[in-house]
């Protein structure tokens, strides 16, 4: 190429580069200066994290999840959220390039412990409590898998086990907080010294232990699941960390409703991460001290432009077990009411095997997806509906929803009282009355919030893992409240300051 030919193309290239830079800079500046809402704050981080991040999901047969695209970003920054007060970052109205660069640099390195939202101490429990349950064996005294390289991370079993895999994602995230080169949000950081921690994390894969090891094998007198729970109690009761605050600053993940069944009462002072409170007495678990975490959905995540109103021929979708114990009688009632309607899909079916795929397709072709109380108030069907961008209709009076202090579910779900739902004609009249415009509003909102229910490794700003850490952090004030009240009359004892 001669000089002459080069010149115009160079200028052209130069122009493109400059305008690209200006575009990126101005949009980043825009988000930064408007960073007054919880959600747009997370999105801002997303933009920076994005460049250096790896999207990895241990079960490779599922599609990869992308963060909300830039079209969604615009809809996040609506005038209402702009006025709301930030939960965490505060307004950085006068940001500068320097500041933006610092944020970018911070993302690429291990995040500074002092800047982290939560300092977390994690017990080095023997591997039989966690990755050992996934057949991982640490070589040469290795306590934890090396999470730097995704090839070394033990894989969590798929299928229905996955819905309660929260323990796995949180543990991996803490491990990755000490691994250089992994870009993740600076939400929780693992610290070595428990005195410096805000919370103590108990890395027991209790749901996996329940799902996989509840049965007796061979000559066992007691199942592995029971044995591990007993060992865990013994371990905790002997730790200074537990004694210090009676376990109140401990985080125990027990997402499967039957996990930790034997010892939940003894560990009830801790902060539990649960699916719901259905099988817990209020004295052991309650919304004051515990965290509700989303199920990991089992259907595929709908792509960014899932079907819109007119391309969803089914009005209402429900597939699941119809005969359930406890509160599940309502499924039967609704089945009788709805089964003969032509645009209603209401069938008895399990989600095992091929059922997951057909359920996913069915939800993605439906306008509304029913979430009816089963044998527990919650089920992963809600999160499958969200992932399919099918507007959830929640008929479960006792349900507790994840992150409800920051998410307004009424913007993307329809709630119906059980007593109303069983009235003849009530439900269909209500849903047929939701016209295209209103439905589309909810659908647009669903597309945005769906990201908050995605578990992945490494964690990304605003995803389920970060949402859980943020929820823990918000819960800390009530933990402190209880601790301080509890120490009113402990006059002459040395009480550690938790803040
Ligand atoms: C973890 O794996 C990475 C890359 O595979 C390696 O560079 C690093 O040294 C390993 N870390 C430890 C502690 O073994
Ligand atoms: C842990 O932190 C406490 C308080 O900051 C300090 O007194 C103690 O020496 C630390 N322990 C270790 C092993 O570094
Ligand atoms: C450089 C890079 O990885 N960019 C990605 C950021 O995220 C968007 C949205 O998912 C992708 O389309 C880009 O490829
Ligand atoms: C760390 C990293 O992946 N940086 C990349 C960000 O995007 C630019 C342009 O797309 C790449 O050149 C960098 O390597």
Coordinates of C-alpha atoms and ligand atoms in Angstrom, one line a residue:
X1 CA 0.0 0.0 0.0
X2 CA 1.4 3.4 -0.9
X3 CA 1.5 6.5 1.3
X4 CA -1.3 8.1 -0.7
X5 CA -3.7 5.2 -0.1
X6 CA -2.9 5.0 3.5
X7 CA -3.7 8.5 4.4
X8 CA -7.4 8.7 4.0
X9 CA -8.0 5.4 5.7
X10 CA -5.8 6.4 8.6
X11 CA -7.7 9.6 9.1
X12 CA -10.9 7.5 8.9
X13 CA -9.6 5.1 11.5
X14 CA -8.5 7.9 13.7
X15 CA -11.9 9.5 13.5
X16 CA -13.6 6.3 14.3
X17 CA -11.3 5.7 17.3
X18 CA -11.9 9.2 18.6
X19 CA -15.6 9.0 18.2
X20 CA -15.8 5.6 19.7
X21 CA -13.8 6.8 22.7
X22 CA -16.1 9.8 23.1
X23 CA -19.2 7.6 22.8
X24 CA -17.9 5.2 25.5
X25 CA -16.7 8.0 27.7
X26 CA -19.9 9.9 27.5
X27 CA -22.1 6.9 28.2
X28 CA -19.9 5.8 31.1
X29 CA -20.0 9.4 32.4
X30 CA -23.7 9.4 32.1
X31 CA -24.2 6.3 34.1
X32 CA -21.6 7.3 36.7
X33 CA -23.1 10.7 37.2
X34 CA -26.6 9.3 37.4
X35 CA -25.6 6.5 39.7
X36 CA -28.2 7.1 42.3
X37 CA -30.2 3.9 41.9
X38 CA -29.3 0.5 43.1
X39 CA -29.8 -1.1 39.8
X40 CA -28.2 1.4 37.5
X41 CA -25.2 1.2 39.9
X42 CA -24.8 -2.5 39.2
X43 CA -25.2 -1.9 35.5
X44 CA -22.4 0.6 35.6
X45 CA -20.1 -1.9 37.0
X46 CA -21.3 -4.4 34.4
X47 CA -20.0 -2.3 31.7
X48 CA -16.5 -2.3 33.1
X49 CA -16.4 -5.8 34.3
X50 CA -17.6 -7.0 30.9
X51 CA -14.5 -6.5 29.0
X52 CA -12.3 -8.7 31.1
X53 CA -14.8 -11.2 32.2
X54 CA -15.2 -14.9 31.4
X55 CA -18.7 -16.3 31.2
X56 CA -18.5 -19.7 32.5
X57 CA -21.1 -22.1 33.7
X58 CA -20.0 -25.5 35.0
X59 CA -22.8 -27.4 33.4
X60 CA -21.8 -26.9 29.8
X61 CA -25.0 -28.2 28.2
X62 CA -26.8 -25.0 29.1
X63 CA -26.7 -21.9 27.2
X64 CA -24.5 -19.0 28.4
X65 CA -26.2 -16.2 30.1
X66 CA -25.4 -12.7 28.9
X67 CA -25.8 -9.6 31.1
X68 CA -28.6 -7.3 30.1
X69 CA -27.8 -5.7 26.8
X70 CA -27.5 -2.0 26.3
X71 CA -31.0 -1.7 25.3
X72 CA -32.1 -2.8 28.7
X73 CA -29.7 -0.4 30.3
X74 CA -31.7 2.5 28.9
X75 CA -34.9 1.2 30.4
X76 CA -33.2 0.8 33.8
X77 CA -32.4 4.4 34.1
X78 CA -36.0 5.6 34.2
X79 CA -36.9 8.8 35.9
X80 CA -38.3 7.1 38.9
X81 CA -35.2 5.1 39.8
X82 CA -33.1 8.2 39.2
X83 CA -34.7 9.9 42.1
X84 CA -34.5 7.0 44.4
X85 CA -31.7 6.9 46.9
X86 CA -28.8 4.6 46.4
X87 CA -28.6 1.7 48.7
X88 CA -24.9 1.4 48.5
X89 CA -22.9 3.7 46.4
X90 CA -24.4 7.0 47.0
X91 CA -24.4 9.6 44.3
X92 CA -21.1 10.2 42.6
X93 CA -22.4 13.2 40.8
X94 CA -19.1 14.8 40.0
X95 CA -17.2 11.8 38.6
X96 CA -14.0 12.3 36.6
X97 CA -12.1 10.2 34.2
X98 CA -9.6 9.4 36.9
X99 CA -12.3 8.0 39.1
X100 CA -13.7 5.9 36.3
X101 CA -10.2 4.5 35.6
X102 CA -9.7 3.7 39.3
X103 CA -12.9 1.7 39.2
X104 CA -11.8 -0.1 36.1
X105 CA -8.5 -0.9 37.7
X106 CA -10.1 -2.1 40.9
X107 CA -12.2 -4.6 38.9
X108 CA -9.3 -6.2 37.2
X109 CA -7.3 -6.8 40.4
X110 CA -8.4 -8.6 43.6
X111 CA -10.7 -6.2 45.2
X112 CA -9.3 -4.3 48.1
X113 CA -10.6 -5.8 51.4
X114 CA -11.4 -2.4 52.8
X115 CA -13.5 -1.5 49.8
X116 CA -15.5 -4.7 49.9
X117 CA -19.1 -4.6 51.0
X118 CA -18.7 -7.6 53.2
X119 CA -15.6 -9.2 54.8
X120 CA -16.3 -12.9 55.1
X121 CA -14.4 -15.5 57.0
X122 CA -15.0 -19.0 55.7
X123 CA -14.2 -22.0 57.8
X124 CA -11.7 -24.4 56.3
X125 CA -14.1 -27.3 56.8
X126 CA -12.8 -30.8 55.7
X127 CA -13.7 -31.4 52.1
X128 CA -16.3 -34.1 53.0
X129 CA -18.6 -31.1 53.8
X130 CA -18.3 -29.4 50.4
X131 CA -16.3 -30.3 47.3
X132 CA -15.6 -33.8 48.6
X133 CA -19.3 -34.4 48.0
X134 CA -18.6 -33.7 44.4
X135 CA -15.8 -36.3 44.4
X136 CA -13.1 -33.7 44.6
X137 CA -9.9 -34.7 46.4
X138 CA -7.4 -32.1 47.5
X139 CA -3.9 -33.3 46.7
X140 CA -0.9 -32.5 48.9
X141 CA -2.9 -30.9 51.7
X142 CA -4.9 -28.7 49.4
X143 CA -8.0 -27.5 51.3
X144 CA -9.9 -26.0 48.4
X145 CA -10.0 -26.4 44.6
X146 CA -8.0 -24.0 42.6
X147 CA -10.7 -21.8 41.1
X148 CA -8.3 -19.8 38.9
X149 CA -8.6 -22.3 36.1
X150 CA -12.2 -23.4 35.3
X151 CA -10.9 -26.8 34.4
X152 CA -10.1 -27.5 38.1
X153 CA -13.5 -26.6 39.5
X154 CA -15.6 -29.7 40.4
X155 CA -18.9 -29.8 38.6
X156 CA -22.2 -29.7 40.4
X157 CA -24.6 -32.4 39.4
X158 CA -27.2 -31.2 36.9
X159 CA -31.0 -31.9 36.7
X160 CA -33.0 -31.0 39.7
X161 CA -30.1 -31.0 42.1
X162 CA -29.1 -27.7 40.4
X163 CA -32.1 -25.8 41.7
X164 CA -30.6 -25.8 45.2
X165 CA -27.0 -25.3 44.2
X166 CA -26.7 -21.9 45.9
X167 CA -24.2 -23.3 48.4
X168 CA -21.9 -24.0 45.5
X169 CA -22.0 -20.6 43.8
X170 CA -21.5 -18.7 47.1
X171 CA -18.5 -20.9 48.1
X172 CA -16.9 -20.6 44.7
X173 CA -17.4 -16.8 44.8
X174 CA -15.6 -16.5 48.1
X175 CA -12.7 -18.6 46.8
X176 CA -12.5 -16.5 43.7
X177 CA -12.3 -13.4 45.8
X178 CA -8.7 -14.4 46.7
X179 CA -7.7 -15.5 43.2
X180 CA -5.9 -13.0 41.1
X181 CA -7.1 -12.4 37.6
X182 CA -10.7 -13.2 38.2
X183 CA -12.9 -10.2 37.5
X184 CA -15.9 -10.1 39.8
X185 CA -17.8 -7.5 41.8
X186 CA -16.2 -6.3 45.0
X187 CA -19.1 -7.4 47.1
X188 CA -17.8 -10.2 49.4
X189 CA -14.2 -10.8 50.1
X190 CA -12.8 -13.7 52.0
X191 CA -10.5 -12.7 54.9
X192 CA -8.1 -15.0 56.8
X193 CA -8.7 -13.5 60.2
X194 CA -12.1 -14.1 61.6
X195 CA -11.8 -11.2 64.0
X196 CA -11.8 -8.9 61.0
X197 CA -14.8 -10.5 59.4
X198 CA -18.3 -9.1 59.2
X199 CA -19.8 -12.5 58.8
X200 CA -18.6 -16.1 59.1
X201 CA -19.6 -18.4 56.2
X202 CA -20.2 -22.1 56.8
X203 CA -19.2 -23.9 53.6
X204 CA -21.4 -27.0 54.0
X205 CA -23.2 -28.2 50.8
X206 CA -26.3 -29.1 52.8
X207 CA -28.7 -29.5 49.9
X208 CA -26.4 -31.7 48.0
X209 CA -25.8 -33.7 51.1
X210 CA -29.6 -34.1 51.5
X211 CA -30.2 -34.9 47.8
X212 CA -27.4 -37.4 47.4
X213 CA -26.6 -38.9 50.8
X214 CA -29.8 -39.3 52.8
X215 CA -30.1 -43.0 52.1
X216 CA -28.3 -45.7 54.0
X217 CA -25.7 -47.6 52.1
X218 CA -24.3 -51.0 53.0
X219 CA -23.8 -51.3 56.7
X220 CA -24.2 -47.7 57.6
X221 CA -26.3 -47.1 60.7
X222 CA -26.6 -43.5 60.0
X223 CA -26.7 -41.7 56.6
X224 CA -23.9 -39.5 55.5
X225 CA -26.2 -36.6 55.5
X226 CA -27.0 -37.1 59.2
X227 CA -23.4 -37.8 60.1
X228 CA -22.3 -34.6 58.4
X229 CA -24.9 -32.5 60.2
X230 CA -23.9 -33.9 63.6
X231 CA -20.2 -33.3 62.9
X232 CA -21.0 -29.8 61.8
X233 CA -22.7 -29.0 65.0
X234 CA -19.8 -30.4 67.0
X235 CA -17.4 -28.4 64.9
X236 CA -19.3 -25.2 65.3
X237 CA -20.0 -25.5 69.0
X238 CA -16.3 -25.8 69.7
X239 CA -15.2 -22.8 67.7
X240 CA -14.4 -19.5 69.3
X241 CA -16.1 -17.7 66.3
X242 CA -19.4 -19.4 67.2
X243 CA -19.1 -18.8 70.9
X244 CA -18.2 -15.2 70.5
X245 CA -21.7 -14.2 69.3
X246 CA -23.6 -17.3 69.7
X247 CA -23.5 -18.0 66.0
X248 CA -25.6 -14.9 65.1
X249 CA -23.0 -13.7 62.6
X250 CA -22.8 -17.1 60.9
X251 CA -24.2 -17.8 57.4
X252 CA -25.5 -21.3 56.8
X253 CA -26.9 -22.2 53.4
X254 CA -29.8 -24.7 53.7
X255 CA -31.7 -24.1 50.5
X256 CA -33.4 -27.4 50.0
X257 CA -36.4 -27.4 52.4
X258 CA -35.3 -30.7 53.9
X259 CA -31.6 -29.9 54.2
X260 CA -30.2 -29.5 57.8
X261 CA -33.3 -31.1 59.0
X262 CA -31.7 -32.7 62.1
X263 CA -29.8 -29.8 63.4
X264 CA -31.6 -26.7 62.2
X265 CA -33.0 -26.0 65.6
X266 CA -29.6 -26.1 67.2
X267 CA -28.1 -23.7 64.7
X268 CA -31.1 -21.5 64.5
X269 CA -29.3 -18.4 65.8
X270 CA -27.4 -18.2 62.6
X271 CA -28.4 -16.4 59.4
X272 CA -29.9 -19.0 57.1
X273 CA -30.0 -18.8 53.3
X274 CA -33.2 -20.6 52.4
X275 CA -35.8 -21.2 49.7
X276 CA -38.7 -20.4 52.0
X277 CA -39.8 -20.7 55.6
X278 CA -42.4 -23.4 54.9
X279 CA -40.9 -26.1 57.0
X280 CA -39.4 -24.0 59.8
X281 CA -40.8 -22.8 63.0
X282 CA -40.7 -19.0 63.2
X283 CA -38.3 -19.3 66.2
X284 CA -35.7 -21.1 64.1
X285 CA -36.0 -19.2 60.8
X286 CA -37.8 -15.9 60.0
X287 CA -37.7 -13.0 57.7
X288 CA -36.0 -10.8 60.3
X289 CA -32.7 -12.7 60.3
X290 CA -32.7 -15.0 57.3
X291 CA -32.2 -14.6 53.5
X292 CA -34.4 -16.0 50.9
X293 CA -32.4 -16.9 47.8
X294 CA -33.8 -17.7 44.4
X295 CA -33.8 -21.2 43.1
X296 CA -31.4 -21.9 40.3
X297 CA -33.8 -22.2 37.4
X298 CA -33.7 -25.4 35.4
X299 CA -35.1 -24.3 32.1
X300 CA -32.9 -22.5 29.6
X301 CA -32.7 -18.7 29.8
X302 CA -34.7 -17.1 27.1
X303 CA -32.7 -15.0 24.7
X304 CA -32.8 -11.2 25.0
X305 CA -35.7 -11.0 22.5
X306 CA -38.0 -13.7 23.7
X307 CA -41.5 -13.9 22.1
X308 CA -43.7 -10.9 22.6
X309 CA -47.4 -10.8 23.4
X310 CA -48.8 -11.9 20.1
X311 CA -46.2 -14.7 19.6
X312 CA -47.3 -16.4 22.8
X313 CA -50.3 -18.4 21.9
X314 CA -50.9 -20.0 25.3
X315 CA -52.6 -17.7 27.8
X316 CA -51.8 -19.6 31.0
X317 CA -49.2 -22.3 31.6
X318 CA -48.8 -24.8 34.4
X319 CA -47.0 -28.1 34.4
X320 CA -46.3 -29.9 37.6
X321 CA -47.4 -32.4 40.1
X322 CA -51.1 -31.8 40.8
X323 CA -51.6 -33.8 43.9
X324 CA -49.5 -32.4 46.7
X325 CA -49.7 -32.6 50.4
X326 CA -50.2 -29.7 52.8
X327 CA -51.1 -26.4 51.0
X328 CA -51.2 -28.1 47.6
X329 CA -54.9 -28.7 47.5
X330 CA -55.4 -25.6 45.5
X331 CA -53.7 -27.1 42.5
X332 CA -56.4 -29.7 42.3
X333 CA -59.1 -27.0 42.5
X334 CA -57.5 -24.9 39.8
X335 CA -57.0 -28.0 37.6
X336 CA -60.7 -28.6 37.8
X337 CA -61.5 -25.0 37.0
X338 CA -59.0 -24.6 34.1
X339 CA -58.5 -27.9 32.4
X340 CA -61.2 -27.4 29.7
X341 CA -60.1 -24.0 28.6
X342 CA -58.7 -24.0 25.1
X343 CA -55.8 -21.5 25.6
X344 CA -54.8 -22.9 29.0
X345 CA -52.1 -25.5 29.4
X346 CA -52.6 -27.2 32.7
X347 CA -51.1 -30.7 32.9
X348 CA -49.7 -33.2 35.3
X349 CA -46.1 -33.8 34.6
X350 CA -42.8 -34.1 36.2
X351 CA -39.9 -32.0 35.2
X352 CA -37.5 -34.9 35.1
X353 CA -35.7 -35.8 31.9
X354 CA -37.3 -34.4 28.8
X355 CA -39.9 -32.6 31.0
X356 CA -37.5 -29.8 31.6
X357 CA -37.2 -29.0 27.9
X358 CA -40.9 -29.2 27.2
X359 CA -41.6 -27.0 30.2
X360 CA -39.2 -24.5 29.0
X361 CA -40.7 -24.3 25.6
X362 CA -44.2 -24.2 27.0
X363 CA -43.4 -21.3 29.3
X364 CA -41.7 -19.4 26.5
X365 CA -44.9 -19.7 24.4
X366 CA -47.2 -18.6 27.2
X367 CA -48.2 -15.1 28.4
X368 CA -48.7 -16.1 32.0
X369 CA -47.2 -18.9 34.1
X370 CA -48.8 -20.1 37.2
X371 CA -46.9 -20.5 40.5
X372 CA -49.2 -22.3 42.8
X373 CA -48.3 -23.3 46.3
X374 CA -47.2 -26.9 46.4
X375 CA -45.9 -28.8 49.4
X376 CA -43.8 -25.8 50.2
X377 CA -44.8 -22.1 49.5
X378 CA -41.9 -21.7 47.0
X379 CA -40.9 -23.6 44.0
X380 CA -38.4 -23.2 41.2
X381 CA -41.2 -22.8 38.8
X382 CA -41.3 -19.1 39.6
X383 CA -37.6 -18.8 38.5
X384 CA -38.2 -20.9 35.5
X385 CA -41.0 -18.5 34.5
X386 CA -38.7 -15.5 35.0
X387 CA -36.0 -17.1 32.9
X388 CA -38.6 -17.8 30.2
X389 CA -39.9 -14.3 30.5
X390 CA -43.4 -15.6 31.1
X391 CA -45.2 -13.2 33.5
X392 CA -45.5 -15.2 36.7
X393 CA -48.9 -15.4 38.4
X394 CA -48.3 -16.2 42.0
X395 CA -51.0 -18.0 43.9
X396 CA -49.2 -18.7 47.2
X397 CA -50.3 -16.8 50.2
X398 CA -47.3 -17.7 52.4
X399 CA -44.6 -17.2 49.8
X400 CA -41.5 -15.1 50.6
X401 CA -39.6 -13.7 47.7
X402 CA -35.9 -13.1 47.2
X403 CA -34.6 -9.5 47.5
X404 CA -38.1 -8.1 48.0
X405 CA -36.6 -5.1 49.8
X406 CA -35.1 -4.0 46.6
X407 CA -37.3 -5.6 43.9
X408 CA -41.0 -4.6 43.5
X409 CA -42.4 -7.9 42.3
X410 CA -45.8 -6.3 41.5
X411 CA -44.0 -4.7 38.5
X412 CA -43.4 -8.0 36.8
X413 CA -45.7 -10.6 38.6
X414 CA -49.4 -10.9 39.3
X415 CA -50.4 -11.9 42.8
X416 CA -53.7 -13.6 43.3
X417 CA -55.0 -14.7 46.7
X418 CA -55.8 -18.4 46.9
X419 CA -59.3 -17.6 48.1
X420 CA -59.9 -15.6 44.9
X421 CA -58.1 -18.0 42.6
X422 CA -60.5 -20.8 43.3
X423 CA -63.6 -18.6 42.6
X424 CA -65.1 -19.8 39.3
X425 CA -64.0 -17.6 36.4
X426 CA -62.0 -15.2 38.6
X427 CA -58.5 -16.0 37.3
X428 CA -59.2 -16.2 33.6
X429 CA -61.2 -12.9 33.7
X430 CA -58.3 -11.3 35.5
X431 CA -55.7 -12.5 33.1
X432 CA -57.7 -11.9 29.9
X433 CA -58.2 -8.4 31.2
X434 CA -54.4 -7.8 31.0
X435 CA -54.0 -6.4 27.6
X436 CA -51.0 -6.2 25.4
X437 CA -49.7 -2.9 26.6
X438 CA -49.8 -3.8 30.3
X439 CA -48.4 -7.2 29.7
X440 CA -45.6 -5.8 27.6
X441 CA -44.6 -3.5 30.4
X442 CA -44.3 -6.4 32.8
X443 CA -42.4 -8.4 30.2
X444 CA -39.9 -5.6 29.7
X445 CA -39.4 -5.4 33.4
X446 CA -38.9 -9.2 33.5
X447 CA -36.2 -9.0 30.9
X448 CA -34.3 -6.6 33.2
X449 CA -34.8 -8.3 36.5
X450 CA -34.1 -11.8 35.1
X451 CA -30.4 -11.1 35.4
X452 CA -30.8 -10.8 39.2
X453 CA -31.7 -14.5 39.4
X454 CA -28.8 -15.9 37.4
X455 CA -26.2 -17.9 39.3
X456 CA -22.8 -18.1 37.6
X457 CA -19.1 -18.2 38.0
X458 CA -17.4 -15.9 38.1
X459 CA -20.1 -13.8 39.6
X460 CA -21.0 -10.6 37.8
X461 CA -22.4 -7.3 39.0
X462 CA -26.1 -7.6 39.8
X463 CA -26.4 -11.4 39.4
X464 CA -27.9 -13.7 42.0
X465 CA -24.6 -14.2 43.9
X466 CA -24.0 -10.5 44.3
X467 CA -27.6 -9.9 45.2
X468 CA -27.3 -12.5 48.0
X469 CA -24.2 -10.8 49.4
X470 CA -25.9 -7.5 49.2
X471 CA -28.9 -8.9 51.0
X472 CA -26.6 -10.3 53.7
X473 CA -25.0 -6.9 54.1
X474 CA -28.4 -5.2 54.5
X475 CA -29.4 -7.9 57.1
X476 CA -26.3 -7.0 59.1
X477 CA -28.0 -4.1 60.8
X478 CA -30.7 -6.3 62.2
X479 CA -28.0 -8.7 63.3
X480 CA -26.2 -5.9 65.1
X481 CA -29.4 -4.8 66.6
X482 CA -30.0 -8.2 68.1
X483 CA -26.4 -8.5 69.3
X484 CA -26.5 -5.1 71.0
X485 CA -29.8 -5.8 72.7
X486 CA -28.5 -9.1 73.8
X487 CA -25.5 -7.4 75.5
X488 CA -27.5 -4.8 77.5
X489 CA -26.9 -6.6 80.7
X490 CA -23.6 -8.2 80.0
X491 CA -22.0 -5.4 82.0
X492 CA -18.6 -6.7 82.8
X493 CA -17.9 -9.0 80.0
X494 CA -15.9 -8.0 77.1
X495 CA -18.2 -7.6 74.2
X496 CA -16.6 -7.5 70.8
X497 CA -17.6 -4.7 68.6
X498 CA -19.1 -6.1 65.5
X499 CA -19.0 -2.9 63.6
Ligands
LIG1 C1 -4.0 -22.3 40.2 O1 -4.0 -22.5 38.8 C2 -3.4 -21.5 38.1 C3 -3.6 -21.7 36.6 O2 -4.0 -23.0 36.4 C4 -1.9 -21.5 38.5 O3 -1.2 -20.4 37.8 C5 -1.8 -21.2 40.0 O4 -0.5 -21.3 40.4 C6 -2.6 -22.2 40.8 N1 -2.6 -21.8 42.2 C7 -2.3 -22.6 43.1 C8 -2.4 -22.1 44.5 O5 -2.0 -23.8 42.9
LIG2 C1 -6.6 -11.0 63.8 O1 -7.1 -9.7 64.0 C2 -7.1 -9.3 65.4 C3 -7.8 -7.9 65.5 O2 -7.5 -7.1 64.4 C4 -5.6 -9.2 65.8 O3 -5.6 -8.8 67.2 C5 -5.0 -10.6 65.7 O4 -3.6 -10.6 66.0 C6 -5.2 -11.1 64.3 N1 -4.7 -12.5 64.2 C7 -3.8 -13.0 63.4 C8 -3.5 -14.4 63.4 O5 -3.3 -12.2 62.5
LIG3 C1 -15.3 -7.1 25.0 C2 -16.5 -7.9 25.4 O1 -16.5 -8.9 26.0 N1 -17.7 -7.3 25.2 C3 -18.9 -7.9 25.4 C4 -19.6 -7.1 26.5 O2 -20.9 -7.6 26.7 C5 -21.8 -7.5 25.6 C6 -23.2 -7.8 26.0 O3 -23.3 -9.1 26.3 C7 -21.2 -8.4 24.5 O4 -22.0 -8.3 23.3 C8 -19.8 -7.9 24.2 O5 -19.2 -8.8 23.2
LIG4 C1 -8.7 -7.6 29.7 C2 -9.3 -7.6 28.4 O1 -9.9 -8.6 27.9 N1 -9.2 -6.5 27.7 C3 -9.7 -6.3 26.4 C4 -10.8 -5.3 26.4 O2 -11.3 -5.1 25.1 C5 -10.3 -4.6 24.2 C6 -10.9 -4.3 22.8 O3 -12.1 -5.1 22.6 C7 -9.2 -5.6 24.0 O4 -8.2 -5.2 23.2 C8 -8.6 -5.9 25.4 O5 -7.7 -7.0 25.3

